[in-house]
Short mmCIF file of C-alpha atoms and ligand atoms in Angstrom, two decimals:
data_model
loop_
_atom_site.label_atom_id
_atom_site.label_comp_id
_atom_site.label_asym_id
_atom_site.label_seq_id
_atom_site.Cartn_x
_atom_site.Cartn_y
_atom_site.Cartn_z
CA MET A 5 61.04 -15.48 -51.07
CA ARG A 6 64.04 -16.19 -48.81
CA HIS A 7 64.65 -18.64 -45.99
CA LEU A 8 67.49 -18.70 -43.46
CA MET A 9 69.20 -22.07 -43.08
CA SER A 10 72.79 -20.95 -42.51
CA PRO A 11 74.43 -17.59 -41.75
CA LEU A 12 76.09 -17.92 -45.16
CA ASP A 13 72.67 -17.52 -46.82
CA PHE A 14 73.23 -13.78 -46.39
CA THR A 15 76.16 -11.99 -47.99
CA VAL A 16 78.43 -9.91 -45.75
CA GLU A 17 76.73 -6.80 -47.14
CA GLU A 18 73.26 -8.20 -46.39
CA LEU A 19 74.41 -9.03 -42.86
CA ASN A 20 75.66 -5.48 -42.40
CA ASN A 21 72.26 -4.16 -43.48
CA LEU A 22 70.56 -6.57 -41.08
CA PHE A 23 72.78 -5.44 -38.19
CA ASP A 24 72.22 -1.75 -39.06
CA LEU A 25 68.48 -2.44 -38.91
CA ALA A 26 68.87 -4.30 -35.59
CA ASN A 27 70.80 -1.34 -34.12
CA ASP A 28 68.12 1.05 -35.38
CA ILE A 29 65.49 -1.11 -33.67
CA GLU A 30 67.61 -1.08 -30.48
CA PHE A 31 67.61 2.72 -30.31
CA ASN A 32 64.17 3.45 -31.85
CA LEU A 33 62.00 0.60 -30.61
CA ASP A 34 58.84 2.68 -30.73
CA LYS A 35 59.21 3.20 -34.49
CA TYR A 36 58.73 -0.55 -35.07
CA LYS A 37 55.82 -1.24 -32.72
CA ASN A 38 53.34 -1.73 -35.58
CA ALA A 39 55.77 -3.02 -38.21
CA CYS A 40 54.22 -6.52 -38.21
CA THR A 41 50.57 -5.74 -37.52
CA GLY A 42 48.43 -8.44 -39.17
CA LYS A 43 51.35 -10.85 -39.52
CA ILE A 44 51.68 -14.21 -37.76
CA LEU A 45 54.87 -16.00 -36.75
CA ALA A 46 54.71 -19.77 -36.22
CA THR A 47 57.29 -21.21 -33.81
CA CYS A 48 57.56 -24.96 -34.48
CA PHE A 49 59.96 -26.33 -31.88
CA TYR A 50 60.51 -30.09 -31.91
CA GLU A 51 63.35 -29.67 -29.38
CA PRO A 52 63.50 -27.74 -26.08
CA SER A 53 64.37 -24.04 -26.08
CA THR A 54 64.10 -21.03 -23.81
CA ARG A 55 65.95 -18.19 -25.56
CA THR A 56 65.41 -18.90 -29.24
CA ARG A 57 61.69 -19.58 -29.09
CA LEU A 58 60.85 -16.86 -26.60
CA SER A 59 63.06 -14.26 -28.28
CA PHE A 60 61.35 -14.95 -31.63
CA GLU A 61 57.98 -14.63 -29.94
CA SER A 62 58.98 -11.46 -28.10
CA ALA A 63 60.39 -10.02 -31.35
CA MET A 64 57.11 -10.59 -33.21
CA LEU A 65 54.90 -9.35 -30.35
CA GLN A 66 57.00 -6.17 -29.94
CA MET A 67 56.33 -5.39 -33.61
CA GLY A 68 52.56 -5.75 -33.25
CA GLY A 69 52.39 -9.23 -34.81
CA ASN A 70 50.93 -12.44 -33.45
CA VAL A 71 52.42 -15.82 -32.63
CA ILE A 72 51.21 -19.41 -32.88
CA GLY A 73 53.10 -22.65 -32.51
CA PHE A 74 54.20 -25.57 -30.39
CA SER A 75 57.16 -26.00 -28.06
CA ASP A 76 57.23 -29.78 -27.94
CA ALA A 77 56.94 -32.34 -30.73
CA GLY A 78 54.80 -34.45 -28.39
CA SER A 79 52.02 -31.87 -28.44
CA SER A 80 52.02 -31.69 -32.25
CA SER A 81 50.91 -34.23 -34.85
CA ALA A 82 54.56 -35.23 -35.26
CA SER A 83 53.74 -37.60 -32.39
CA LYS A 84 51.23 -39.28 -34.76
CA GLY A 85 53.85 -39.61 -37.47
CA GLU A 86 53.32 -36.43 -39.53
CA SER A 87 56.39 -35.39 -41.52
CA VAL A 88 57.90 -31.88 -41.37
CA ALA A 89 57.17 -31.58 -45.10
CA ASP A 90 53.44 -32.04 -44.45
CA THR A 91 53.48 -29.93 -41.30
CA ILE A 92 54.99 -26.91 -43.05
CA ARG A 93 52.29 -27.08 -45.74
CA MET A 94 49.72 -26.61 -42.96
CA ILE A 95 51.74 -23.91 -41.22
CA SER A 96 52.04 -22.04 -44.54
CA CYS A 97 48.25 -21.61 -44.44
CA TYR A 98 48.22 -20.38 -40.84
CA ALA A 99 51.23 -18.05 -40.61
CA HIS A 100 53.38 -15.65 -42.64
CA ILE A 101 56.78 -16.81 -41.36
CA CYS A 102 58.02 -19.84 -39.43
CA ALA A 103 60.92 -20.45 -37.04
CA MET A 104 61.66 -24.18 -36.75
CA ARG A 105 63.93 -26.10 -34.38
CA HIS A 106 64.41 -29.82 -34.93
CA HIS A 107 66.62 -32.57 -33.51
CA LYS A 108 67.36 -33.85 -37.03
CA GLU A 109 70.04 -32.11 -39.10
CA GLY A 110 68.48 -30.71 -42.27
CA ALA A 111 64.82 -30.89 -41.14
CA PRO A 112 64.24 -27.11 -41.50
CA MET A 113 65.86 -27.33 -44.95
CA VAL A 114 63.38 -30.06 -45.96
CA ALA A 115 60.57 -27.87 -44.63
CA SER A 116 61.79 -24.84 -46.61
CA GLY A 117 61.55 -26.87 -49.83
CA LYS A 118 57.81 -27.41 -49.27
CA SER A 119 56.97 -24.06 -47.71
CA SER A 120 55.22 -21.06 -49.18
CA ILE A 121 56.37 -18.86 -46.27
CA PRO A 122 59.94 -18.00 -45.15
CA VAL A 123 61.39 -20.70 -42.88
CA ILE A 124 64.10 -19.88 -40.35
CA ASN A 125 66.35 -22.63 -39.03
CA ALA A 126 66.19 -22.15 -35.26
CA GLY A 127 68.70 -24.98 -34.69
CA ASP A 128 68.92 -28.37 -36.41
CA GLY A 129 70.56 -31.16 -34.41
CA GLY A 130 74.31 -30.70 -34.06
CA HIS A 131 74.49 -28.89 -37.40
CA GLN A 132 73.69 -25.15 -37.52
CA HIS A 133 72.09 -22.42 -35.41
CA PRO A 134 72.15 -19.38 -37.69
CA THR A 135 70.06 -17.00 -35.58
CA GLN A 136 72.38 -17.59 -32.61
CA THR A 137 75.22 -16.64 -34.94
CA LEU A 138 73.40 -13.47 -36.02
CA THR A 139 73.02 -12.71 -32.30
CA ASP A 140 76.73 -13.34 -31.67
CA LEU A 141 77.84 -11.21 -34.63
CA LEU A 142 75.54 -8.33 -33.70
CA THR A 143 76.83 -8.45 -30.11
CA ILE A 144 80.46 -8.36 -31.22
CA ARG A 145 79.87 -5.65 -33.83
CA SER A 146 77.89 -3.50 -31.40
CA LEU A 147 80.41 -3.80 -28.55
CA LYS A 148 83.66 -3.83 -30.53
CA GLY A 149 82.64 -1.74 -33.53
CA ARG A 150 83.95 -4.25 -36.07
CA LEU A 151 83.86 -7.88 -37.16
CA ASN A 152 87.44 -8.32 -38.37
CA ASN A 153 90.94 -8.72 -36.90
CA PHE A 154 90.19 -10.86 -33.88
CA THR A 155 91.84 -13.79 -32.16
CA VAL A 156 88.83 -15.90 -31.29
CA GLY A 157 88.81 -18.68 -28.70
CA LEU A 158 86.05 -21.27 -28.85
CA CYS A 159 85.99 -23.55 -25.83
CA GLY A 160 84.08 -26.66 -24.76
CA ASP A 161 82.03 -29.01 -26.88
CA LEU A 162 83.20 -28.06 -30.37
CA LYS A 163 82.04 -31.36 -31.83
CA PHE A 164 78.33 -31.22 -31.10
CA GLY A 165 77.92 -27.46 -30.50
CA ARG A 166 75.94 -26.20 -33.49
CA THR A 167 76.38 -22.57 -32.42
CA VAL A 168 80.14 -23.04 -32.76
CA HIS A 169 79.85 -24.50 -36.27
CA SER A 170 77.65 -21.64 -37.49
CA LEU A 171 79.82 -18.97 -35.86
CA ILE A 172 83.09 -20.25 -37.36
CA HIS A 173 81.51 -20.37 -40.84
CA ALA A 174 80.27 -16.83 -40.44
CA LEU A 175 83.54 -15.41 -39.09
CA GLU A 176 85.58 -17.07 -41.85
CA ARG A 177 84.33 -14.37 -44.21
CA TYR A 178 85.93 -11.51 -42.27
CA THR A 179 89.60 -10.57 -42.65
CA GLY A 180 92.33 -10.96 -40.03
CA MET A 181 90.68 -13.75 -38.04
CA LYS A 182 92.61 -16.34 -36.08
CA PHE A 183 90.81 -19.22 -34.39
CA ILE A 184 91.94 -21.09 -31.28
CA PHE A 185 89.87 -24.22 -30.64
CA ILE A 186 90.01 -25.32 -27.00
CA SER A 187 88.50 -28.74 -26.35
CA PRO A 188 89.22 -32.20 -25.04
CA GLU A 189 90.30 -34.66 -27.75
CA GLU A 190 86.83 -36.28 -27.84
CA LEU A 191 85.05 -32.98 -28.51
CA LYS A 192 87.26 -31.49 -31.20
CA VAL A 193 85.76 -29.36 -33.95
CA PRO A 194 84.70 -31.55 -36.93
CA ASP A 195 87.14 -32.09 -39.80
CA TYR A 196 84.88 -30.37 -42.33
CA ILE A 197 85.38 -27.12 -40.41
CA THR A 198 89.17 -27.36 -40.16
CA ASP A 199 89.30 -28.45 -43.84
CA SER A 200 87.38 -25.31 -44.76
CA LEU A 201 89.80 -23.11 -42.76
CA LYS A 202 92.83 -24.82 -44.36
CA SER A 203 91.43 -24.33 -47.85
CA LYS A 204 91.13 -20.59 -47.18
CA ASN A 205 94.50 -20.26 -45.39
CA ILE A 206 92.79 -19.04 -42.23
CA PRO A 207 95.05 -19.68 -39.23
CA TYR A 208 93.81 -21.92 -36.42
CA GLU A 209 95.21 -23.89 -33.48
CA GLU A 210 93.72 -26.79 -31.55
CA VAL A 211 94.66 -26.92 -27.86
CA ILE A 212 93.42 -28.63 -24.72
CA ARG A 213 94.35 -26.15 -21.97
CA LEU A 214 92.40 -22.88 -21.76
CA ASP A 215 95.00 -21.35 -19.40
CA ASP A 216 97.70 -21.58 -22.08
CA VAL A 217 95.85 -19.40 -24.59
CA ILE A 218 93.48 -17.13 -22.68
CA PRO A 219 95.92 -14.14 -22.66
CA GLN A 220 95.86 -14.03 -26.48
CA LEU A 221 92.08 -13.89 -26.95
CA ASP A 222 89.95 -10.92 -28.05
CA PHE A 223 86.85 -12.90 -27.27
CA LEU A 224 86.19 -16.26 -25.71
CA TYR A 225 83.13 -18.23 -26.79
CA MET A 226 82.33 -20.73 -24.03
CA THR A 227 79.93 -23.62 -24.69
CA ARG A 228 78.32 -26.29 -22.58
CA VAL A 229 78.89 -29.99 -23.22
CA GLN A 230 75.83 -31.03 -25.24
CA LYS A 231 74.39 -33.81 -23.07
CA GLU A 232 71.54 -34.52 -25.47
CA ARG A 233 73.94 -35.46 -28.32
CA PHE A 234 75.98 -38.02 -26.35
CA PHE A 235 75.57 -41.71 -26.99
CA ASN A 236 76.36 -42.70 -23.41
CA GLU A 237 75.98 -41.05 -20.01
CA GLU A 238 79.44 -42.15 -18.83
CA ASP A 239 81.25 -40.07 -21.49
CA TYR A 240 79.08 -37.06 -20.71
CA VAL A 241 79.80 -37.29 -16.95
CA ARG A 242 83.54 -37.58 -17.63
CA LEU A 243 83.63 -34.52 -19.90
CA LYS A 244 80.94 -32.20 -18.59
CA ASP A 245 83.15 -30.21 -16.19
CA PHE A 246 86.32 -30.30 -18.29
CA TYR A 247 86.34 -26.48 -18.44
CA VAL A 248 85.17 -24.07 -15.79
CA LEU A 249 85.90 -20.41 -16.50
CA ASP A 250 86.25 -18.68 -13.14
CA LYS A 251 87.55 -15.43 -11.65
CA GLU A 252 91.05 -16.86 -11.31
CA LYS A 253 91.28 -17.72 -15.03
CA MET A 254 89.85 -14.32 -15.98
CA LYS A 255 92.86 -12.64 -14.30
CA ASN A 256 95.03 -13.78 -17.22
CA ALA A 257 92.66 -12.51 -19.94
CA LYS A 258 92.91 -9.16 -21.73
CA ALA A 259 91.18 -6.26 -19.98
CA ASP A 260 88.76 -5.95 -22.92
CA MET A 261 88.25 -9.63 -23.78
CA LEU A 262 84.56 -10.43 -24.23
CA VAL A 263 83.19 -13.64 -22.75
CA LEU A 264 80.36 -14.91 -24.93
CA HIS A 265 78.13 -17.95 -24.42
CA PRO A 266 75.02 -18.93 -26.38
CA LEU A 267 73.48 -20.24 -23.13
CA PRO A 268 72.10 -22.24 -21.41
CA ARG A 269 75.06 -22.37 -19.05
CA VAL A 270 75.58 -25.43 -16.90
CA ASN A 271 78.93 -25.33 -14.99
CA GLU A 272 81.34 -24.05 -17.61
CA ILE A 273 81.23 -20.43 -16.40
CA ALA A 274 81.28 -19.93 -12.65
CA VAL A 275 78.63 -17.50 -11.45
CA ASP A 276 81.36 -15.31 -9.94
CA VAL A 277 82.31 -14.29 -13.51
CA ASP A 278 78.83 -12.81 -14.11
CA ASP A 279 79.74 -9.48 -12.47
CA ASP A 280 82.94 -9.10 -14.49
CA PRO A 281 82.41 -6.27 -17.03
CA ARG A 282 83.81 -8.61 -19.70
CA ALA A 283 80.96 -11.10 -19.17
CA THR A 284 78.77 -10.48 -22.21
CA TYR A 285 76.44 -13.49 -22.27
CA PHE A 286 73.40 -11.80 -20.77
CA LYS A 287 73.80 -8.80 -23.11
CA GLN A 288 73.83 -11.29 -26.00
CA VAL A 289 70.31 -12.33 -25.05
CA GLN A 290 69.01 -8.79 -25.57
CA TYR A 291 70.80 -8.46 -28.91
CA GLY A 292 69.11 -11.75 -29.86
CA VAL A 293 65.72 -10.05 -29.73
CA TYR A 294 66.81 -7.07 -31.86
CA VAL A 295 68.42 -9.25 -34.51
CA ARG A 296 65.38 -11.55 -34.71
CA MET A 297 63.14 -8.50 -35.12
CA ALA A 298 65.39 -7.34 -37.96
CA LEU A 299 65.39 -10.83 -39.49
CA ILE A 300 61.60 -11.19 -39.40
CA LEU A 301 61.20 -7.78 -41.07
CA THR A 302 63.84 -8.58 -43.69
CA LEU A 303 62.42 -12.00 -44.62
CA LEU A 304 58.79 -10.83 -44.67
CA LYS A 305 59.81 -8.19 -47.24
CA THR A 306 61.03 -10.98 -49.55
CA VAL A 307 57.55 -12.51 -49.89
CA ARG A 308 55.60 -11.51 -53.01
CA ARG A 309 51.84 -11.20 -52.54
CA ASP A 310 51.16 -13.94 -55.11
CA GLU A 311 53.34 -16.31 -53.08
CA GLU A 312 51.20 -15.95 -49.97
CA CYS A 313 48.98 -18.89 -49.09
N1 CP B 30 71.06 -20.34 -27.30
C1 CP B 30 69.99 -21.13 -27.44
O1 CP B 30 69.75 -21.70 -28.52
O2 CP B 30 69.23 -21.30 -26.33
P1 CP B 30 67.89 -22.12 -26.27
O3 CP B 30 68.25 -23.58 -26.50
O4 CP B 30 67.34 -21.88 -24.89
O5 CP B 30 66.99 -21.63 -27.36
#
């Protein structure tokens, strides 16, 4: 039985198979409408979410499965002090697969160690967000036809943005990548990420001004400043509007540069960019459903009957 804690849990070949399946689902949705009949997905969200939780639920429902879960730790027995280790033992008896989001780094990993059903990390603190990365990779592969030879700009809160950390790790495995990290000094990408790039001789630059580098980029991954991870409001207020991608800035970008964003957006992309054909963030949302359908199918296949609760 397999879990998904990090995008690196799948080999590049396994990811290719997953994306092939997601593209097949995209074009032959009807073929999959009963693929999960009799199966139950539990969504255990201890932190707020719109896209991740609802796209998992939509994915399961579109395949004929059912969904149970909670969207707020306060409405679960976590509010009475129950541990995730105990909770997942219960969930294992109620569902066949679980997507878990938690404010604590590593909580889904702890759950997976006690689970008898596949557990998917749906975001753990400022650490990883592997299914967002699967969404991002599927979007890029589907729209560009490849996952190698890109100059990638990542802009905004690179310190606390878990989607950024997962995406860099995933893209490191493809050839011909160059990373340009665009952030204020206080929100630079963590050292463990740059150490990993150095150890693999993968080129990267760290810059503050988006205008200086935007003409070089094949895609630009914008992120919001992660208010919920800040220790004080004053720092957040000072940094929250550091970057605003607008029509004027887009004039200097390549004609085929993709603008990606995991969403939610706050102010970092002006709404006047939404109509630009290079704005890809709402398309990403749709790819997020296809890839989560493919992931549910793939992980359910890894469960042996004698492992089921
Ligand atoms: N991208 C993403 O994780 O969005 P939600 O927080 O709404 O799930």
